[in-house]
Coordinates of C-alpha atoms and ligand atoms in Angstrom, one line a residue:
X1 CA 114.5 66.3 56.3
X2 CA 117.4 64.1 54.1
X3 CA 116.1 65.4 51.3
X4 CA 115.7 69.0 52.3
X5 CA 119.0 69.1 53.4
X6 CA 120.1 68.0 49.8
X7 CA 117.5 70.4 48.6
X8 CA 119.4 73.1 51.1
X9 CA 122.5 72.6 49.8
X10 CA 122.7 72.3 46.2
X11 CA 121.4 75.2 46.6
X12 CA 123.8 77.2 49.1
X13 CA 126.9 76.0 46.2
X14 CA 124.4 77.1 43.6
X15 CA 124.0 80.5 44.9
X16 CA 127.8 80.8 46.1
X17 CA 128.8 80.1 42.4
X18 CA 131.1 77.1 43.4
X19 CA 131.3 73.8 42.0
X20 CA 128.5 72.5 43.3
X21 CA 129.1 68.9 45.2
X22 CA 127.2 66.7 44.0
X23 CA 126.0 63.7 45.7
X24 CA 128.3 60.8 45.8
X25 CA 126.1 58.6 44.1
X26 CA 124.2 58.9 41.0
X27 CA 121.4 57.5 39.7
X28 CA 117.5 56.6 38.1
X29 CA 115.9 58.1 41.8
X30 CA 112.7 56.8 39.7
X31 CA 114.2 52.8 39.6
X32 CA 113.5 50.3 37.6
X33 CA 112.2 48.0 35.7
X34 CA 112.8 44.3 37.6
X35 CA 114.4 43.4 33.4
X36 CA 116.4 46.5 32.7
X37 CA 119.6 47.6 32.7
X38 CA 120.4 48.8 36.6
X39 CA 123.5 51.1 37.1
X40 CA 124.5 53.6 39.3
X41 CA 128.0 56.2 39.1
X42 CA 129.0 56.4 42.0
X43 CA 132.2 58.3 42.9
X44 CA 136.1 57.4 43.1
X45 CA 136.7 58.5 46.4
X46 CA 134.9 55.1 48.1
X47 CA 135.7 51.8 48.4
X48 CA 135.5 49.2 45.3
X49 CA 132.5 47.3 46.7
X50 CA 128.7 48.7 46.9
X51 CA 126.1 46.8 48.1
X52 CA 122.6 47.9 47.4
X53 CA 120.1 47.1 50.7
X54 CA 116.4 46.2 50.6
X55 CA 115.8 48.8 52.6
X56 CA 111.8 47.7 53.2
X57 CA 113.5 43.4 54.4
X58 CA 115.9 45.1 56.3
X59 CA 118.8 43.2 54.2
X60 CA 121.7 43.2 52.1
X61 CA 119.9 42.6 48.9
X62 CA 122.9 41.7 46.3
X63 CA 126.7 42.5 46.1
X64 CA 128.7 43.5 43.8
X65 CA 132.5 45.8 42.6
X66 CA 132.1 49.1 41.2
X67 CA 134.2 48.8 37.8
X68 CA 137.5 51.2 37.4
X69 CA 137.1 54.5 37.6
X70 CA 137.3 56.7 34.3
X71 CA 136.4 60.2 33.7
X72 CA 133.8 61.6 32.1
X73 CA 134.7 65.0 29.9
X74 CA 131.2 66.9 30.5
X75 CA 131.8 67.3 33.7
X76 CA 135.7 66.6 33.9
X77 CA 134.5 63.7 36.8
X78 CA 136.0 60.4 38.5
X79 CA 133.7 57.6 38.5
X80 CA 132.8 54.0 38.3
X81 CA 129.8 52.5 37.6
X82 CA 127.9 50.2 39.8
X83 CA 126.1 47.6 37.9
X84 CA 123.0 45.7 39.7
X85 CA 120.8 44.9 36.8
X86 CA 121.1 41.1 38.4
X87 CA 118.5 42.5 41.1
X88 CA 114.9 41.7 39.9
X89 CA 113.6 41.3 43.2
X90 CA 110.4 44.3 43.0
X91 CA 111.1 46.4 46.1
X92 CA 112.1 49.4 48.2
X93 CA 116.1 49.9 47.7
X94 CA 119.2 52.3 47.7
X95 CA 122.9 51.8 47.4
X96 CA 125.5 52.1 49.9
X97 CA 129.5 52.3 49.5
X98 CA 132.0 52.1 52.3
X99 CA 133.0 56.4 52.8
X100 CA 130.4 57.9 50.9
X101 CA 126.3 59.3 51.4
X102 CA 123.8 56.7 50.4
X103 CA 122.0 57.1 46.9
X104 CA 118.5 58.1 46.7
X105 CA 116.0 55.0 47.7
X106 CA 114.7 53.7 44.7
X107 CA 112.1 51.3 43.4
X108 CA 112.7 47.6 41.2
X109 CA 108.8 47.9 39.9
X110 CA 107.1 46.7 36.6
X111 CA 105.2 50.4 36.5
X112 CA 107.8 52.0 37.4
X113 CA 107.7 54.8 35.1
X114 CA 104.0 55.1 34.1
X115 CA 103.1 58.1 36.4
X116 CA 105.6 60.0 34.8
X117 CA 104.8 59.1 31.2
X118 CA 100.9 59.8 32.3
X119 CA 102.1 63.5 33.8
X120 CA 104.8 64.1 31.1
X121 CA 101.6 64.1 28.8
X122 CA 99.7 66.0 31.0
X123 CA 102.5 68.6 30.9
X124 CA 100.7 69.1 27.1
X125 CA 97.4 70.3 29.3
X126 CA 98.6 72.1 31.6
X127 CA 99.8 74.3 28.9
X128 CA 96.1 74.4 26.6
X129 CA 95.3 77.8 25.6
X130 CA 91.9 79.3 25.2
X131 CA 90.9 76.8 28.0
X132 CA 90.7 77.3 31.4
X133 CA 92.4 74.4 33.8
X134 CA 89.2 73.5 36.3
X135 CA 90.3 72.1 39.7
X136 CA 89.0 68.7 39.0
X137 CA 91.2 68.3 36.4
X138 CA 94.5 70.7 36.8
X139 CA 94.4 70.7 41.5
X140 CA 96.4 73.5 43.0
X141 CA 97.8 74.1 38.7
X142 CA 93.5 75.5 37.7
X143 CA 93.6 78.6 36.5
X144 CA 91.2 80.6 34.2
X145 CA 91.6 80.5 30.9
X146 CA 94.3 82.7 28.5
X147 CA 93.9 83.8 25.1
X148 CA 90.7 82.6 23.5
X149 CA 92.6 84.0 20.1
X150 CA 89.2 83.5 18.3
X151 CA 90.3 86.9 16.6
X152 CA 93.6 87.0 15.9
X153 CA 95.1 89.7 13.0
X154 CA 96.3 88.5 10.1
X155 CA 100.0 90.7 10.2
X156 CA 101.1 93.0 7.7
X157 CA 104.5 90.1 6.9
X158 CA 100.9 87.1 6.6
X159 CA 99.4 89.8 3.8
X160 CA 97.4 87.9 1.1
X161 CA 94.5 89.2 -1.5
X162 CA 91.7 87.8 0.2
X163 CA 93.7 87.7 3.4
X164 CA 94.7 92.0 3.8
X165 CA 96.5 93.4 6.6
X166 CA 94.7 93.5 10.0
X167 CA 92.1 91.1 8.9
X168 CA 90.9 88.6 11.9
X169 CA 90.5 85.2 11.5
X170 CA 89.9 82.6 14.4
X171 CA 93.2 80.7 15.8
X172 CA 91.9 78.6 18.9
X173 CA 93.4 75.9 20.8
X174 CA 97.0 74.5 20.3
X175 CA 99.1 74.4 23.4
X176 CA 101.7 77.2 24.3
X177 CA 105.4 76.5 23.2
X178 CA 107.0 77.1 26.0
X179 CA 108.4 79.6 29.0
X180 CA 105.7 81.7 27.4
X181 CA 102.3 81.7 25.5
X182 CA 102.6 81.9 22.0
X183 CA 102.3 79.1 18.8
X184 CA 104.7 78.1 16.8
X185 CA 103.6 75.7 13.4
X186 CA 107.0 74.4 13.7
X187 CA 107.9 73.4 16.7
X188 CA 104.4 71.7 17.2
X189 CA 105.6 69.5 13.9
X190 CA 108.0 67.4 15.8
X191 CA 106.1 67.9 19.1
X192 CA 102.9 66.6 18.3
X193 CA 105.4 63.5 15.5
X194 CA 106.0 62.2 18.7
X195 CA 103.4 61.8 20.9
X196 CA 101.4 60.5 17.3
X197 CA 104.9 58.0 16.6
X198 CA 104.6 57.1 20.6
X199 CA 100.7 56.2 19.9
X200 CA 101.6 53.9 16.5
X201 CA 103.8 52.1 18.5
X202 CA 103.0 51.7 21.5
X203 CA 99.7 51.6 21.3
X204 CA 98.5 49.3 24.1
X205 CA 100.2 51.7 26.2
X206 CA 97.9 54.7 25.9
X207 CA 94.4 52.7 25.9
X208 CA 93.6 52.3 28.9
X209 CA 96.1 55.3 30.4
X210 CA 93.6 58.1 32.9
X211 CA 94.9 61.5 32.3
X212 CA 92.2 62.9 34.2
X213 CA 92.0 65.7 31.2
X214 CA 88.3 66.8 30.6
X215 CA 88.1 64.6 27.3
X216 CA 88.9 61.8 30.0
X217 CA 85.7 58.4 29.6
X218 CA 85.2 59.9 25.5
X219 CA 85.4 57.1 23.2
X220 CA 89.4 58.7 22.5
X221 CA 92.6 57.7 23.7
X222 CA 93.2 60.8 26.0
X223 CA 96.8 60.7 24.2
X224 CA 94.6 61.2 21.2
X225 CA 92.5 63.3 22.4
X226 CA 95.5 65.9 23.4
X227 CA 97.0 65.7 19.9
X228 CA 94.1 66.6 19.0
X229 CA 93.4 69.6 21.5
X230 CA 96.8 71.5 19.0
X231 CA 95.9 69.5 15.3
X232 CA 92.9 71.6 15.8
X233 CA 94.9 74.9 16.0
X234 CA 97.1 73.4 13.4
X235 CA 94.0 73.6 11.0
X236 CA 93.2 76.9 11.8
X237 CA 96.7 78.4 10.7
X238 CA 96.6 77.4 7.0
X239 CA 95.5 79.8 4.3
X240 CA 92.4 77.8 2.7
X241 CA 93.2 80.6 -0.8
X242 CA 96.5 79.1 -1.2
X243 CA 97.0 76.0 1.0
X244 CA 100.1 78.0 3.2
X245 CA 100.5 77.6 6.6
X246 CA 101.8 80.9 9.1
X247 CA 104.8 80.7 10.6
X248 CA 103.3 81.1 14.1
X249 CA 100.3 83.2 16.5
X250 CA 102.4 85.5 18.7
X251 CA 101.9 88.5 20.3
X252 CA 104.4 91.4 19.5
X253 CA 106.9 90.6 22.5
X254 CA 106.9 88.4 25.1
X255 CA 105.1 88.4 27.9
X256 CA 105.8 89.5 31.4
X257 CA 105.7 87.0 34.2
X258 CA 102.5 86.8 34.2
X259 CA 98.8 84.2 34.3
X260 CA 98.1 83.6 30.9
X261 CA 94.5 85.6 31.7
X262 CA 96.8 88.0 33.0
X263 CA 98.0 89.1 29.8
X264 CA 97.2 91.9 27.5
X265 CA 97.8 93.3 23.9
X266 CA 96.7 92.0 20.3
X267 CA 97.8 88.9 18.6
X268 CA 98.8 87.6 15.1
X269 CA 99.9 85.5 12.6
X270 CA 102.5 86.4 11.2
X271 CA 104.7 84.8 7.5
X272 CA 104.0 82.3 5.6
X273 CA 107.5 80.4 5.2
X274 CA 108.8 76.8 3.4
X275 CA 109.5 75.0 7.1
X276 CA 105.9 75.2 8.1
X277 CA 104.3 74.3 5.3
X278 CA 106.1 70.9 5.7
X279 CA 106.1 70.0 8.9
X280 CA 101.8 70.8 8.7
X281 CA 102.1 68.8 5.9
X282 CA 103.9 65.7 7.3
X283 CA 102.4 66.4 10.5
X284 CA 98.4 66.6 9.2
X285 CA 100.2 63.0 7.4
X286 CA 100.4 60.5 10.1
X287 CA 97.6 62.6 12.2
X288 CA 95.9 60.9 8.8
X289 CA 96.6 57.1 8.9
X290 CA 96.7 57.1 13.1
X291 CA 92.9 58.8 13.4
X292 CA 91.5 56.8 10.6
X293 CA 90.7 53.6 12.8
X294 CA 88.6 56.1 14.2
X295 CA 86.2 57.1 11.9
X296 CA 83.4 57.3 13.8
X297 CA 84.3 59.3 16.5
X298 CA 85.7 61.7 14.5
X299 CA 83.4 61.7 10.6
X300 CA 85.5 63.4 8.1
X301 CA 88.7 64.0 10.6
X302 CA 91.2 61.6 9.2
X303 CA 90.2 62.4 4.6
X304 CA 90.5 66.3 6.1
X305 CA 93.7 66.4 7.8
X306 CA 94.8 64.5 4.3
X307 CA 93.7 67.5 2.7
X308 CA 95.1 69.6 4.2
X309 CA 98.1 68.0 4.1
X310 CA 98.5 67.6 -0.3
X311 CA 97.8 71.4 -0.2
X312 CA 100.3 72.5 2.1
X313 CA 103.1 70.1 0.2
X314 CA 101.8 72.0 -3.2
X315 CA 102.2 75.5 -1.9
X316 CA 106.1 74.3 -0.2
X317 CA 106.5 72.8 -3.6
X318 CA 106.0 76.4 -5.5
X319 CA 107.3 77.9 -2.6
X320 CA 110.6 76.6 -1.5
X321 CA 112.8 78.8 -0.4
X322 CA 110.9 81.0 2.3
X323 CA 113.2 81.3 5.1
X324 CA 111.2 83.0 7.8
X325 CA 112.8 86.0 9.8
X326 CA 111.2 87.8 12.1
X327 CA 109.3 90.9 10.4
X328 CA 111.2 94.3 12.6
X329 CA 108.0 94.7 14.9
X330 CA 107.9 91.0 15.8
X331 CA 110.3 90.1 19.0
X332 CA 109.2 86.6 20.2
X333 CA 111.1 82.6 19.1
X334 CA 112.5 82.7 15.8
X335 CA 112.5 78.8 14.6
X336 CA 114.0 80.0 11.5
X337 CA 115.3 77.7 9.9
X338 CA 117.0 78.0 6.4
X339 CA 117.8 74.2 5.4
X340 CA 115.0 73.1 4.0
X341 CA 115.6 69.8 2.7
X342 CA 115.5 67.3 5.9
X343 CA 111.8 69.7 6.2
X344 CA 111.2 68.2 1.9
X345 CA 112.4 64.8 3.2
X346 CA 110.1 64.6 6.4
X347 CA 107.2 65.3 4.5
X348 CA 107.6 63.8 1.2
X349 CA 107.8 60.3 4.1
X350 CA 104.9 60.9 5.8
X351 CA 103.0 61.2 2.9
X352 CA 104.5 58.6 0.6
X353 CA 103.5 56.5 3.6
X354 CA 99.9 57.5 3.9
X355 CA 98.7 57.6 0.0
X356 CA 101.5 55.3 -1.1
X357 CA 101.7 57.6 -4.2
X358 CA 104.8 57.2 -6.1
X359 CA 105.3 60.8 -7.0
X360 CA 106.6 61.4 -2.8
X361 CA 108.6 58.2 -3.2
X362 CA 110.7 60.2 -5.5
X363 CA 110.6 63.8 -3.8
X364 CA 112.3 61.4 -0.6
X365 CA 115.1 60.6 -1.9
X366 CA 115.9 58.0 0.0
X367 CA 118.7 57.1 -1.1
X368 CA 120.7 60.4 -0.7
X369 CA 119.4 61.7 2.7
X370 CA 121.4 61.6 5.8
X371 CA 120.0 60.0 9.2
X372 CA 121.1 62.3 12.7
X373 CA 119.4 61.9 15.8
X374 CA 116.4 64.8 15.0
X375 CA 115.7 67.6 16.9
X376 CA 112.8 70.8 15.3
X377 CA 115.0 72.2 12.8
X378 CA 116.6 69.1 11.8
X379 CA 114.3 66.8 11.1
X380 CA 115.4 63.5 8.4
X381 CA 115.3 61.6 11.2
X382 CA 111.1 61.8 11.9
X383 CA 111.5 60.4 8.3
X384 CA 113.5 57.7 9.0
X385 CA 111.5 56.3 11.5
X386 CA 108.8 56.2 10.5
X387 CA 110.0 54.4 7.2
X388 CA 111.3 51.8 9.5
X389 CA 107.4 51.9 11.3
X390 CA 105.8 51.7 8.0
X391 CA 109.0 49.7 6.4
X392 CA 105.3 46.8 5.3
X393 CA 104.4 49.7 2.9
X394 CA 107.5 49.7 1.2
X395 CA 110.1 48.1 -1.7
X396 CA 112.3 45.2 -0.4
X397 CA 115.5 47.7 -1.0
X398 CA 113.6 50.2 1.0
X399 CA 113.3 48.5 3.1
X400 CA 116.0 46.5 3.9
X401 CA 118.2 50.1 2.8
X402 CA 116.4 51.8 6.0
X403 CA 116.9 49.1 8.3
X404 CA 120.5 49.5 7.2
X405 CA 120.2 53.8 8.1
X406 CA 118.5 53.4 11.3
X407 CA 120.2 50.4 12.3
X408 CA 123.5 51.9 11.7
X409 CA 122.7 55.1 13.3
X410 CA 121.6 52.5 16.8
X411 CA 125.2 50.9 16.6
X412 CA 127.1 53.9 16.7
X413 CA 125.3 55.4 19.4
X414 CA 125.2 52.6 20.8
X415 CA 129.0 52.1 20.6
X416 CA 129.3 56.2 22.4
X417 CA 127.3 54.5 25.1
X418 CA 129.8 51.7 25.2
X419 CA 132.9 53.2 26.1
X420 CA 131.3 56.2 28.3
X421 CA 132.5 56.6 31.6
X422 CA 129.6 57.6 32.6
X423 CA 127.6 55.3 30.2
X424 CA 126.0 57.8 27.9
X425 CA 125.3 59.0 25.3
X426 CA 126.4 62.3 25.0
X427 CA 130.3 62.3 25.0
X428 CA 130.9 65.9 23.4
X429 CA 130.0 69.8 24.2
X430 CA 127.9 69.4 21.1
X431 CA 126.3 67.1 22.8
X432 CA 125.5 70.0 25.7
X433 CA 123.4 72.4 23.2
X434 CA 120.1 74.5 24.7
X435 CA 117.6 71.9 25.1
X436 CA 120.2 68.9 25.7
X437 CA 118.0 66.2 28.0
X438 CA 115.6 66.3 25.1
X439 CA 118.9 65.8 22.5
X440 CA 119.7 63.4 25.2
X441 CA 116.1 62.2 24.6
X442 CA 115.7 62.6 21.2
X443 CA 119.1 60.3 21.2
X444 CA 117.1 57.3 23.2
X445 CA 114.5 57.8 20.6
X446 CA 117.2 57.0 17.6
X447 CA 118.7 54.2 19.4
X448 CA 114.9 52.6 20.2
X449 CA 113.9 52.1 16.1
X450 CA 117.4 50.8 15.9
X451 CA 116.2 48.3 18.7
X452 CA 112.7 47.0 17.4
X453 CA 115.0 46.7 14.3
X454 CA 118.1 44.3 15.2
X455 CA 116.8 43.2 19.0
X456 CA 120.0 44.3 20.2
X457 CA 119.7 44.7 23.4
X458 CA 123.0 46.7 23.9
X459 CA 120.4 49.6 22.1
X460 CA 117.8 49.3 24.7
X461 CA 120.5 49.4 27.6
X462 CA 121.5 52.1 25.7
X463 CA 118.3 54.0 25.5
X464 CA 117.5 53.2 29.6
X465 CA 120.5 54.5 30.3
X466 CA 119.6 58.5 29.1
X467 CA 116.1 57.9 30.7
X468 CA 118.3 56.9 33.9
X469 CA 120.7 60.5 32.6
X470 CA 117.3 62.9 32.7
X471 CA 115.9 60.9 36.3
X472 CA 119.0 61.0 37.7
X473 CA 122.6 59.6 37.4
X474 CA 123.6 62.7 36.3
X475 CA 127.2 65.2 38.3
X476 CA 124.1 67.0 40.1
X477 CA 122.1 64.7 40.9
X478 CA 119.1 65.1 39.9
X479 CA 116.0 64.7 38.0
X480 CA 115.3 67.2 36.0
X481 CA 111.7 66.7 35.6
X482 CA 109.0 68.6 37.8
X483 CA 107.7 67.0 40.5
X484 CA 109.9 64.0 40.2
X485 CA 112.6 61.7 41.9
X486 CA 114.5 63.7 45.1
X487 CA 115.8 66.3 43.8
X488 CA 114.3 68.1 41.1
X489 CA 113.5 71.5 39.1
X490 CA 111.3 74.0 41.9
X491 CA 112.1 77.3 39.4
X492 CA 111.7 76.7 35.6
X493 CA 111.4 79.1 32.9
X494 CA 108.0 79.0 32.9
X495 CA 105.8 81.8 33.0
X496 CA 102.4 79.8 34.8
X497 CA 104.7 78.4 37.6
X498 CA 106.3 81.5 38.4
X499 CA 102.9 83.3 38.3
X500 CA 100.8 81.0 40.6
X501 CA 101.5 82.1 43.3
X502 CA 102.0 78.1 44.2
X503 CA 105.6 76.6 45.7
X504 CA 105.4 74.0 43.4
X505 CA 105.8 74.3 40.0
X506 CA 103.9 72.9 37.2
X507 CA 104.3 69.1 37.0
X508 CA 105.4 66.5 34.5
X509 CA 107.4 68.8 32.6
X510 CA 111.4 68.4 31.5
X511 CA 113.2 71.2 31.7
X512 CA 116.3 72.1 28.7
X513 CA 118.8 71.2 31.1
X514 CA 122.6 71.8 31.6
X515 CA 124.0 74.8 28.4
X516 CA 127.9 75.2 28.5
X517 CA 126.4 77.9 26.3
X518 CA 124.3 79.8 29.0
X519 CA 122.9 82.2 27.4
X520 CA 120.7 84.2 30.1
X521 CA 120.5 87.5 30.3
X522 CA 122.9 88.5 32.5
X523 CA 121.1 89.7 36.2
X524 CA 120.2 85.8 36.3
X525 CA 122.7 83.9 38.6
X526 CA 126.4 83.0 37.8
X527 CA 126.0 78.9 36.0
X528 CA 128.7 77.0 38.7
X529 CA 130.3 75.6 36.3
X530 CA 131.3 75.9 33.1
X531 CA 131.7 72.1 31.8
X532 CA 128.8 70.8 29.7
X533 CA 127.1 68.9 32.6
X534 CA 127.2 70.7 35.6
X535 CA 126.1 74.2 33.0
X536 CA 122.2 73.9 35.2
X537 CA 121.3 76.9 37.1
X538 CA 117.3 76.0 38.4
X539 CA 116.3 79.2 38.4
X540 CA 113.1 81.3 36.7
X541 CA 114.9 83.1 34.8
X542 CA 117.0 80.9 33.0
X543 CA 115.3 79.7 30.4
X544 CA 118.8 78.3 29.2
X545 CA 118.5 75.5 30.9
X546 CA 115.8 75.7 33.0
X547 CA 112.9 76.7 30.7
X548 CA 110.3 73.8 29.5
X549 CA 109.5 73.6 25.8
X550 CA 106.1 71.1 24.1
X551 CA 109.1 69.6 22.1
X552 CA 111.4 68.3 24.9
X553 CA 108.3 67.0 26.6
X554 CA 107.0 65.0 23.4
X555 CA 110.7 63.2 23.4
X556 CA 109.5 62.4 27.2
X557 CA 106.4 60.8 27.5
X558 CA 108.0 58.7 23.8
X559 CA 110.9 57.4 25.6
X560 CA 109.2 56.7 29.1
X561 CA 106.4 54.4 27.0
X562 CA 108.6 52.4 25.4
X563 CA 111.6 51.5 27.7
X564 CA 108.2 50.3 29.7
X565 CA 106.7 48.6 26.8
X566 CA 110.1 47.1 25.3
X567 CA 111.4 46.2 28.7
X568 CA 112.4 42.4 28.6
X569 CA 109.1 41.4 30.6
X570 CA 111.3 38.9 33.8
X571 CA 107.3 37.4 35.0
X572 CA 109.6 33.8 34.6
X573 CA 112.8 34.7 36.4
X574 CA 110.6 35.4 39.9
Ligands
CA1 CA1 89.9 59.8 26.5
CA2 CA1 116.0 72.2 8.3

């Protein structure tokens, strides 16, 4: 009842367009691994001391004092931190402060993120095109197949001598990109990369994982099966005549709020572009490395991916400035990006690591490359992450340079975290972009690359804090992942979740999150606040704050796996 009441309260304050009264105590609603840093954000209105109650044993497990109050600029709220990292005993708990409401219940345990990690991967399965989702895999979210995509037309913008306008090609499979039903190569790039990086860096976690997908029980790990669903589609987006890659496979306009099998209308492959070719080249080079040990299961696949990568790279070198823009008759997602030096660097890095050929190392221009938190249109950070993972393939000076630059970014992010009232890396308005939850998770992804080199515990703790943030330690007291936590989104901008007649949204999706841009259509309800961290509504119309997307789920998969794999095990401490 308590949780039902909380839901009601949130809905009421959002519809009244007033500032929502958040929970008094916000923390990660799934809980913590025994060896993790454990923090809660507490309203400054209460007493100075906190206590953690062991719910099952009915006793006080830990007492402590709150840190001094400080204002977190993105929400304008004064908060005090409770640090209960010293509590390591597995169990069920809640946190209390005199004068305030109790925290949501949480768990300390060895597998607290196993389910959310599996669900975040399974979300990709739920967004598969060209296949029915059967009840034995999809439960109440089962649905007929949508978009066979076996007869896709070549749009005028993509016409070539061997494939004139109107030629039908077959381009099935792949994941729907987001809340819509289109498939975009550029956004597939960073998404597939991030999932494969999780596999490359933490394979033990995924080897025995059972996602209950159609391929469960075959001879490949389920994570790789899921990624192959999109890689096989991506391979069909390359023109065999010249190595160029179509930017997207799309309707001319967005579908209505229908199930995938109810949509009508022609599908097109649209214009080749440099960013698409380079993201494709990077991903195929990366995938070629990952699938090399699976030659027996997938004969020839690794070599085919490597050849596809090289062909796309050559096309991009010959066509270095083809920045995509939607043709006038195509009105779906653009993923336009005119700044292509980061895509060149990423593709060169992956091809160098896969082939060892000096020409790619030269094209990479490592010494002059900046390092930044990655996003779909700014992928240079992915080059640094792959180089950091494979320093054994680099010269000594290159390996040293990579370590220095990656840990430099890690130090910078950990510095912001330490100085933050909420103990978070997202400090300024610029961190609350469209898809701010994924931006935060990508900050954590870079912190983890750094922690793997430096073993500086602050960097791991800062990454943990990001996971805490998206799972509840935020001013709205929301877990931003559907189906997880005590208060999670119920109305994501996701056509199947809106149209399937099932109350609960498809589980395992992280929504974009607070976005002070508030770029929704005028008929959407007003946001409760203009402040960055409060700019959120749980409404199906809100693509600006409440949509789902493959490139937002991928870093949730990565970070939840990394925290699970890297947090020091405390067997000896029990
Ligand atoms: Ca499998
Ligand atoms: Ca770019």
